[in-house]
Structures are given as C-alpha cells and as structure tokens.
Coordinates of C-alpha atoms and ligand atoms in Angstrom, one line a residue:
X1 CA 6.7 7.8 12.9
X2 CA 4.8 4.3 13.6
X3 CA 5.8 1.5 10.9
X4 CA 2.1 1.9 10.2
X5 CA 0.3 4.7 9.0
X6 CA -2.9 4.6 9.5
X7 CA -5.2 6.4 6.9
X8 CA -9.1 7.4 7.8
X9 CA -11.1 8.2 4.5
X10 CA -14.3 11.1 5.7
X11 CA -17.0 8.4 5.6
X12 CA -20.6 9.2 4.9
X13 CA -23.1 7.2 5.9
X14 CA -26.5 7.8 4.5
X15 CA -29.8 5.5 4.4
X16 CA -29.8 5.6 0.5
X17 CA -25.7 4.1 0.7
X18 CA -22.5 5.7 1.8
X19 CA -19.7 7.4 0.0
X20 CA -16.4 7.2 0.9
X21 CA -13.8 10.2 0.7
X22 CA -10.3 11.5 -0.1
X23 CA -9.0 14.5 -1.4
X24 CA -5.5 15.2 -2.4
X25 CA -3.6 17.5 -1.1
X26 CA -6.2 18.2 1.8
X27 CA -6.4 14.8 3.5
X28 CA -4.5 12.3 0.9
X29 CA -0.7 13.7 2.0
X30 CA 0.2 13.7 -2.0
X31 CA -0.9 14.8 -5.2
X32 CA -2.5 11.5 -6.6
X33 CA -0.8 10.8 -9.8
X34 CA -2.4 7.2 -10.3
X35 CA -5.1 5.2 -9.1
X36 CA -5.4 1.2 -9.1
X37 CA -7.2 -1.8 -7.4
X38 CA -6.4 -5.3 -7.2
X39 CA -9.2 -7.9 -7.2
X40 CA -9.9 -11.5 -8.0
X41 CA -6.9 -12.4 -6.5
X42 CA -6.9 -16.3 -5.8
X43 CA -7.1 -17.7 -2.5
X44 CA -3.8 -18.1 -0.5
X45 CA -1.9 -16.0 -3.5
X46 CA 0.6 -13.3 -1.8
X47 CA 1.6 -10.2 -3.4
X48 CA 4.1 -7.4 -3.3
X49 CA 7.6 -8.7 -2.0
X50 CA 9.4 -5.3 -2.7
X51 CA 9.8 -1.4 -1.4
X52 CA 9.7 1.4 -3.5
X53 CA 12.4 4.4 -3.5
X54 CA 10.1 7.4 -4.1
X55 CA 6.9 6.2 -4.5
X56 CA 4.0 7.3 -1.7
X57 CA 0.7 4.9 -1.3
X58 CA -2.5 5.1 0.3
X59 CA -3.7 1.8 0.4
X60 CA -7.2 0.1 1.8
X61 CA -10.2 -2.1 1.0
X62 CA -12.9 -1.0 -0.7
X63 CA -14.8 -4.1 -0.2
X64 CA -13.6 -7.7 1.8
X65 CA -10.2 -7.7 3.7
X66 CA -6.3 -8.1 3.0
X67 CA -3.1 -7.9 5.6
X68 CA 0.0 -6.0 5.0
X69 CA 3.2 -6.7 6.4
X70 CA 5.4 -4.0 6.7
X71 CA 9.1 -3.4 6.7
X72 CA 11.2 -1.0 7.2
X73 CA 14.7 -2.7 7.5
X74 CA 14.6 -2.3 11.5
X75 CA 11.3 -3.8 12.2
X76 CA 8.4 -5.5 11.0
X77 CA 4.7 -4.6 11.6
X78 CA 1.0 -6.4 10.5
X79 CA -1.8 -4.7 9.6
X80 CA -5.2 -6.0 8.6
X81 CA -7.3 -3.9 6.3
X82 CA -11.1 -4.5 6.2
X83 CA -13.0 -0.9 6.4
X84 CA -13.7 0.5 3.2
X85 CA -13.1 4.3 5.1
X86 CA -9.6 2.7 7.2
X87 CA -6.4 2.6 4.8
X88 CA -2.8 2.6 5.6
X89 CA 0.2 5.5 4.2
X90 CA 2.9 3.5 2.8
X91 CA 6.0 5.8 2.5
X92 CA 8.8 5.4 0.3
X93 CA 11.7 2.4 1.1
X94 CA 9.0 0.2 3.2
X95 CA 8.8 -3.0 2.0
X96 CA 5.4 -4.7 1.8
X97 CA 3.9 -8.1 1.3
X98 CA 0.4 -8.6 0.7
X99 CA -1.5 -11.7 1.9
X100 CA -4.6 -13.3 3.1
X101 CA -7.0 -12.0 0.3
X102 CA -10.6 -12.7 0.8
X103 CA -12.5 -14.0 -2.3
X104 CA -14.2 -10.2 -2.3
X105 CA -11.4 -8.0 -1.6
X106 CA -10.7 -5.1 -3.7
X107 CA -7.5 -3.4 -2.3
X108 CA -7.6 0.1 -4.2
X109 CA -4.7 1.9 -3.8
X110 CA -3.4 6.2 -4.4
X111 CA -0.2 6.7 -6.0
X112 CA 1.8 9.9 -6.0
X113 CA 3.4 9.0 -9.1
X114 CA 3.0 7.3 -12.6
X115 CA 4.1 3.7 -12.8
X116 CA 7.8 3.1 -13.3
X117 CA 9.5 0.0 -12.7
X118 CA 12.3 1.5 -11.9
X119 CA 11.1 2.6 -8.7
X120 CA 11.2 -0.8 -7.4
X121 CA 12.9 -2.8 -5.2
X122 CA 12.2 -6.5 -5.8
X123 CA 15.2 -7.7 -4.2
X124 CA 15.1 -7.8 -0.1
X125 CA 19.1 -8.2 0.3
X126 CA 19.3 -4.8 -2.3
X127 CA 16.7 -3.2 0.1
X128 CA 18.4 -4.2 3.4
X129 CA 22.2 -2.7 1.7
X130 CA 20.0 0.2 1.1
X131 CA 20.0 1.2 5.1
X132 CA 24.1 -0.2 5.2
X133 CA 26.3 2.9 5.8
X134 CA 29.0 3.0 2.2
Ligands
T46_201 C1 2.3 -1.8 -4.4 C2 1.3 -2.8 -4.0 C3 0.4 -2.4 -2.9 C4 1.6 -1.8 -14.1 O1 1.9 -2.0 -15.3 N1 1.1 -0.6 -13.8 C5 0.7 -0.4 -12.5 O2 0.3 0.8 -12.1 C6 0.9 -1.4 -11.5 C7 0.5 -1.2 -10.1 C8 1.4 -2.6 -11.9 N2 1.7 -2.8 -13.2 C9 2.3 -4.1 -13.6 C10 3.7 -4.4 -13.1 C11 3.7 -5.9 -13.0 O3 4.1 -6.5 -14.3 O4 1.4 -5.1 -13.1 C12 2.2 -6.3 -12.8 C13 2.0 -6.6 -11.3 O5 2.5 -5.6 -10.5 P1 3.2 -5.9 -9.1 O6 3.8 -7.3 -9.1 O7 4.0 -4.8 -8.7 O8 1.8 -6.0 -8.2 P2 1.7 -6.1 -6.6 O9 0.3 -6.4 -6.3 O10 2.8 -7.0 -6.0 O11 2.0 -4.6 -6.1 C14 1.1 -3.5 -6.3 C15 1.9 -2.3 -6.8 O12 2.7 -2.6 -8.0 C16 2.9 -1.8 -5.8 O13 3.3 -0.5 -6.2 O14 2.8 -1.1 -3.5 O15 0.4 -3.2 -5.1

C-alpha cells in the first residue's frame, strides 16, 4: 500500500454552495469515533512529530492548505492538502508532521477512536525500535 492514502470526499457542487461528504463505514474505512479541526495555527508553526499505535485518520482541508510528511520507518513521503473534497488515510504506526499552515487553513480530521494519549508515539527513536526485530 502507497505511504499515502489518498482519500476523495463525494463532492457536490451546486450553484446555491457545495457540500462535502463522508460516510462511515461506506466510504470512511472506520467507524468515526471522534471528530476534530485545527485552525488559527500561526504562521511557520509545525505540528504532529509522532505515530500512533492503533489509531486510524482521515485527514484534509476544509478550507486553505497544510502539507503532511509521512513516515513509515522505511520511507518518507509529502503530501500537500488544499481541496476541501481530497484528504489523506493515515493508518496506524505512520508518523506525521504537519507544516506550512496557511493563515485560513482548517485541517479537520476522522478518528476511529476516542482520544487517548496513550496511543501515542512522541518519541521518533521509540517509533523506529518499534519496526527492530526483539
Ligand atoms: C494527529 C494530527 C493530525 C485532546 O485532548 N483531544 C484530542 O482529540 C486531540 C486531537 C488533542 N488533544 C490534546 C492533546 C494535546 O495536549 O490537544 C493537545 C494538542 O494535541 P497534539 O499535540 O497531539 O496535536 P497535533 O496537532 O500535533 O496532532 C493532532 C492529533 O493529536 C493527532 O492525533 O494525528 O493532529
């Protein structure tokens, strides 16, 4: 499977404004368990710098742009995101940074489970021993 997942919300464009679509379990590959967006997020300010053990995402833009880099302990991939109907699938142990935030953007994001710190991996050498045969 690529490093990334592309994600393409049903878009419907309509003179009187356009709505954008996902439905778990029928296009969303999870049960959404938790929904949240970033925004107001200062210029030149990264984010993420972790990987999460269970935890699936389907990220994108709702409005303005972000880039995701992507790693999955073997390689490294970029992805800009700035369609409010084009997101990305971020599976379990892929570590992401965040970066290049316009002033606008409002990176809304699906979560197949509750928040729980636990699930995190904030520390890249702890991630990289994860893929290390014991
Ligand atoms: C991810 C990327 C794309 C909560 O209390 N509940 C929540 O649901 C979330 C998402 C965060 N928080 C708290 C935890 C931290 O104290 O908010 C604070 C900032 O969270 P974090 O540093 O993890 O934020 P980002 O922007 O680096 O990462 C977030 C998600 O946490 C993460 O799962 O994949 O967006």
């Amino acid at each position: 499977m690529s490093l990334i997942e592309r994600f393409s919300f049903q878009h419907l464009v309509n003179p009187a404004g356009s709505i954008v679509v996902g439905q778990a379990g029928i296009d969303v590959p999870f049960e959404i368990k938790r929904i949240y967006f970033l925004h107001d997020v200062p210029t030149g300010q990264s984010r993420g710098a972790h990987a999460h053990k269970k935890l699936i995402q389907v990220a994108v833009c709702a409005h303005g742009s972000c880039r995701f880099r992507l790693d999955n302990g073997v390689e490294t991939a970029e992805v800009l995101l700035s369609k409010p109907d084009e997101g990305i699938v971020i599976r379990p142990m892929i570590w992401r940074d965040m970066y290049d935030f316009s002033s606008d953007c409002i990176l809304l994001v699906l979560a197949s489970e509750h928040y729980d710190e636990s699930d995190y991996i904030r520390d890249y050498k702890e991630f990289q021993n994860a893929f290390r045969p014991r």
